[in-house]
Coordinates of C-alpha atoms in Angstrom, one line a residue:
Chain A
N585 CA -18.7 -180.6 37.6
A586 CA -18.5 -176.8 37.0
G587 CA -21.7 -176.9 34.9
V588 CA -22.1 -174.0 32.5
T589 CA -19.5 -171.3 32.8
Q590 CA -19.5 -167.9 31.1
T591 CA -16.9 -165.2 30.7
P592 CA -16.6 -162.3 31.2
K593 CA -19.2 -161.5 33.9
F594 CA -19.3 -157.8 33.0
Q595 CA -18.3 -156.0 29.8
V596 CA -18.5 -152.4 28.5
L597 CA -18.0 -151.8 24.8
K598 CA -18.1 -148.8 22.6
T599 CA -20.4 -148.7 19.6
G600 CA -18.8 -150.6 16.7
Q601 CA -16.4 -152.7 18.7
S602 CA -16.5 -156.5 18.4
M603 CA -16.1 -159.1 21.1
T604 CA -16.7 -162.7 22.0
L605 CA -18.7 -164.0 24.9
Q606 CA -17.4 -167.4 26.0
C607 CA -19.5 -170.3 27.1
A608 CA -18.4 -173.8 28.2
Q609 CA -20.1 -176.8 29.7
D610 CA -18.6 -180.0 31.1
M611 CA -21.7 -182.1 31.2
N612 CA -21.3 -183.5 27.7
H613 CA -24.6 -181.9 26.6
E614 CA -25.4 -181.9 22.9
Y615 CA -27.8 -178.9 22.9
M616 CA -26.5 -175.4 23.7
S617 CA -28.1 -172.0 23.3
W618 CA -27.6 -168.3 23.8
Y619 CA -30.3 -166.0 25.2
R620 CA -30.6 -162.4 25.9
Q621 CA -32.7 -161.1 28.8
D622 CA -34.1 -157.6 28.7
P623 CA -36.5 -156.0 31.3
G624 CA -40.1 -156.8 30.5
M625 CA -39.3 -159.1 27.5
G626 CA -38.2 -162.4 29.0
L627 CA -35.5 -164.6 27.7
R628 CA -35.1 -164.5 23.9
L629 CA -33.2 -167.1 21.9
I630 CA -30.3 -165.7 19.8
H631 CA -28.7 -168.9 18.4
Y632 CA -28.6 -172.5 19.3
S633 CA -26.7 -175.7 18.5
V634 CA -27.8 -179.3 18.5
G635 CA -24.3 -180.6 18.4
A636 CA -20.7 -179.9 17.3
G637 CA -20.6 -178.4 13.9
I638 CA -24.3 -177.6 13.8
T639 CA -25.8 -174.2 14.6
D640 CA -29.0 -172.3 13.8
Q641 CA -30.6 -169.0 14.3
G642 CA -33.1 -168.2 17.1
E643 CA -35.6 -165.4 17.2
V644 CA -33.1 -162.5 17.5
P645 CA -29.9 -163.5 15.6
N646 CA -29.1 -160.2 13.9
G647 CA -25.7 -158.8 14.9
Y648 CA -24.5 -162.1 16.4
N649 CA -22.5 -165.1 15.2
V650 CA -21.8 -168.4 16.7
S651 CA -19.8 -171.5 16.1
R652 CA -19.6 -174.9 17.7
S653 CA -16.3 -176.6 17.0
T654 CA -16.4 -178.8 20.1
T655 CA -19.2 -180.3 22.3
E656 CA -18.0 -178.2 25.2
D657 CA -17.7 -174.7 23.8
F658 CA -20.2 -172.3 22.2
P659 CA -18.9 -168.8 21.9
L660 CA -21.1 -165.9 20.9
R661 CA -19.6 -163.1 18.7
L662 CA -20.8 -159.6 18.5
L663 CA -19.7 -158.3 15.1
S664 CA -20.1 -154.5 15.6
A665 CA -21.7 -153.7 18.9
A666 CA -24.7 -151.4 19.0
P667 CA -26.5 -149.8 22.0
S668 CA -29.5 -152.1 21.3
Q669 CA -27.3 -155.0 22.3
T670 CA -27.0 -153.8 25.8
S671 CA -28.4 -156.7 27.8
V672 CA -27.7 -159.7 30.0
Y673 CA -26.6 -162.7 28.0
F674 CA -27.1 -166.3 29.2
C675 CA -25.7 -169.5 27.8
A676 CA -27.6 -172.7 28.5
S677 CA -27.1 -176.4 27.7
S678 CA -29.3 -179.5 27.9
K679 CA -28.6 -183.1 27.2
Q680 CA -31.3 -183.8 24.6
G681 CA -32.6 -180.5 23.4
I682 CA -35.5 -178.3 24.2
T683 CA -37.7 -180.9 25.8
D684 CA -35.0 -181.5 28.4
T685 CA -34.0 -179.4 31.4
Q686 CA -31.8 -176.5 30.5
Y687 CA -28.8 -175.6 32.7
F688 CA -27.9 -171.9 32.6
G689 CA -24.7 -170.1 33.1
P690 CA -24.3 -167.1 35.5
G691 CA -24.7 -164.6 32.7
T692 CA -22.7 -161.7 31.1
R693 CA -23.9 -158.2 31.6
L694 CA -23.0 -156.2 28.5
T695 CA -23.2 -152.4 28.2
V696 CA -22.7 -150.8 24.8
L697 CA -22.1 -147.1 24.9
Chain B
E508 CA -47.5 -168.4 17.5
D509 CA -46.6 -170.0 20.8
Q510 CA -47.2 -167.7 23.8
V511 CA -46.5 -167.9 27.5
T512 CA -48.1 -165.4 29.9
Q513 CA -47.3 -165.1 33.5
S514 CA -49.3 -163.3 36.2
P515 CA -49.0 -161.4 38.4
E516 CA -45.9 -159.5 37.3
A517 CA -45.0 -159.0 40.9
L518 CA -46.2 -160.4 44.2
R519 CA -45.4 -159.3 47.7
L520 CA -46.3 -161.7 50.5
Q521 CA -45.8 -161.8 54.2
E522 CA -43.8 -164.7 55.5
G523 CA -46.2 -167.6 55.9
E524 CA -48.8 -166.2 53.6
S525 CA -49.5 -168.8 50.9
S526 CA -50.3 -167.9 47.3
S527 CA -50.1 -169.0 43.7
L528 CA -48.4 -167.9 40.5
N529 CA -50.0 -168.4 37.2
C530 CA -48.5 -169.4 33.8
S531 CA -50.9 -169.6 30.9
Y532 CA -49.7 -171.0 27.6
T533 CA -50.8 -171.3 24.0
V534 CA -49.0 -174.1 22.2
S535 CA -50.3 -177.1 20.2
G536 CA -48.9 -180.4 21.3
L537 CA -47.4 -179.6 24.7
R538 CA -44.0 -181.2 25.1
G539 CA -43.4 -180.2 28.6
L540 CA -43.8 -177.1 30.8
F541 CA -40.8 -175.9 32.8
W542 CA -40.6 -173.8 35.9
Y543 CA -37.3 -172.0 36.8
R544 CA -36.3 -169.8 39.6
Q545 CA -34.0 -166.8 39.0
D546 CA -32.2 -164.9 41.7
P547 CA -30.9 -161.4 41.1
G548 CA -27.7 -161.4 39.1
K549 CA -27.8 -165.1 38.4
G550 CA -29.0 -167.5 35.7
P551 CA -32.3 -169.4 35.9
E552 CA -32.3 -172.5 38.0
F553 CA -34.5 -175.5 37.1
L554 CA -37.4 -176.3 39.5
F555 CA -39.9 -178.6 37.8
T556 CA -41.0 -180.2 34.5
L557 CA -44.7 -181.1 33.9
Y558 CA -45.8 -183.1 30.9
S559 CA -49.5 -183.8 31.1
A560 CA -52.7 -182.3 32.5
G561 CA -53.3 -183.3 36.0
E562 CA -49.6 -183.8 36.8
E563 CA -48.3 -182.3 40.0
K564 CA -44.8 -182.0 41.4
E565 CA -43.6 -180.8 44.8
K566 CA -40.3 -179.5 46.2
E567 CA -40.2 -178.1 49.8
R568 CA -42.8 -175.3 49.9
L569 CA -43.4 -175.3 46.2
K570 CA -46.0 -177.3 44.2
A571 CA -46.5 -177.1 40.5
T572 CA -49.7 -178.2 38.8
L573 CA -50.7 -178.4 35.1
T574 CA -54.0 -178.1 33.2
K575 CA -54.5 -178.1 29.4
K576 CA -54.2 -174.3 29.4
E577 CA -52.2 -173.2 32.4
S578 CA -49.9 -174.1 35.2
F579 CA -49.8 -172.9 38.7
L580 CA -46.9 -172.7 41.1
H581 CA -48.3 -172.8 44.6
I582 CA -46.2 -171.5 47.4
T583 CA -47.1 -172.7 50.9
A584 CA -46.0 -170.8 54.0
P585 CA -43.2 -168.9 52.1
K586 CA -40.0 -167.8 53.7
P587 CA -37.9 -164.8 52.8
E588 CA -35.4 -167.1 51.0
D589 CA -38.2 -167.9 48.5
S590 CA -37.9 -164.4 47.2
A591 CA -36.9 -164.6 43.5
T592 CA -38.3 -164.3 40.0
Y593 CA -40.1 -167.4 38.8
L594 CA -40.1 -168.2 35.1
C595 CA -42.1 -170.7 33.2
A596 CA -41.3 -171.9 29.7
V597 CA -42.6 -174.3 27.0
P598 CA -40.8 -175.9 24.1
N599 CA -41.9 -174.7 20.7
S600 CA -44.7 -176.7 19.1
G601 CA -43.1 -176.9 15.6
G602 CA -39.9 -178.5 14.6
Y603 CA -38.1 -175.3 15.5
Q604 CA -35.7 -175.9 18.4
K605 CA -36.9 -173.0 20.6
V606 CA -38.2 -172.6 24.1
T607 CA -40.6 -169.7 24.8
F608 CA -40.2 -168.1 28.2
G609 CA -42.7 -166.0 30.1
T610 CA -41.6 -162.7 31.5
G611 CA -41.7 -164.0 35.0
T612 CA -43.3 -163.3 38.4
K613 CA -41.1 -161.4 40.8
L614 CA -41.9 -162.7 44.3
Q615 CA -40.9 -160.8 47.5
V616 CA -41.5 -162.5 50.8
I617 CA -41.3 -160.1 53.8
P618 CA -40.3 -161.3 57.2

């Protein structure tokens, strides 16, 4: 199993540009989530999904969209990038939700100029 | 509001010098406390889950313990390869599907 994969690993955007961060898992996990990690602030939940077709907002959802058309994929879209979105983004999945072990991807380091 | 506080922020140990990391939490109805290890430039990697006060789990030089208000990650005779940031996390106490993470303890073990 590849586990949780994320692409790209690094990305530089200009303010106002849009892009999609890709996340895929091959463990047939129902729960998937996106976090951002900033120095001194820990991991913060952006959006999550409890299954295909079901998504919901986390604690910092503004400026981001998600969709879950399949169990395997959970892309994160930045609608109009802002410097405040400069961060490291992690995708995670778990079999049965937040009380289960989460498996993290390798992360995407995003810089918005 | 659920809170997770980790201390110290950073810890520097000599190889073989045992110590403990602390994770204090405020959540009603604990549904598990998770410890993760994060190496630079990588995603967090699962270490342990503890569910009830008094529970202990061990893996190599690491032992995690849990009380009603805090968890400790004890590191016995650490080696340089134990250098990493250690994160603890608790699931949200409400119906909201969220996990609250602490900001981590950055451990450096010097040969």
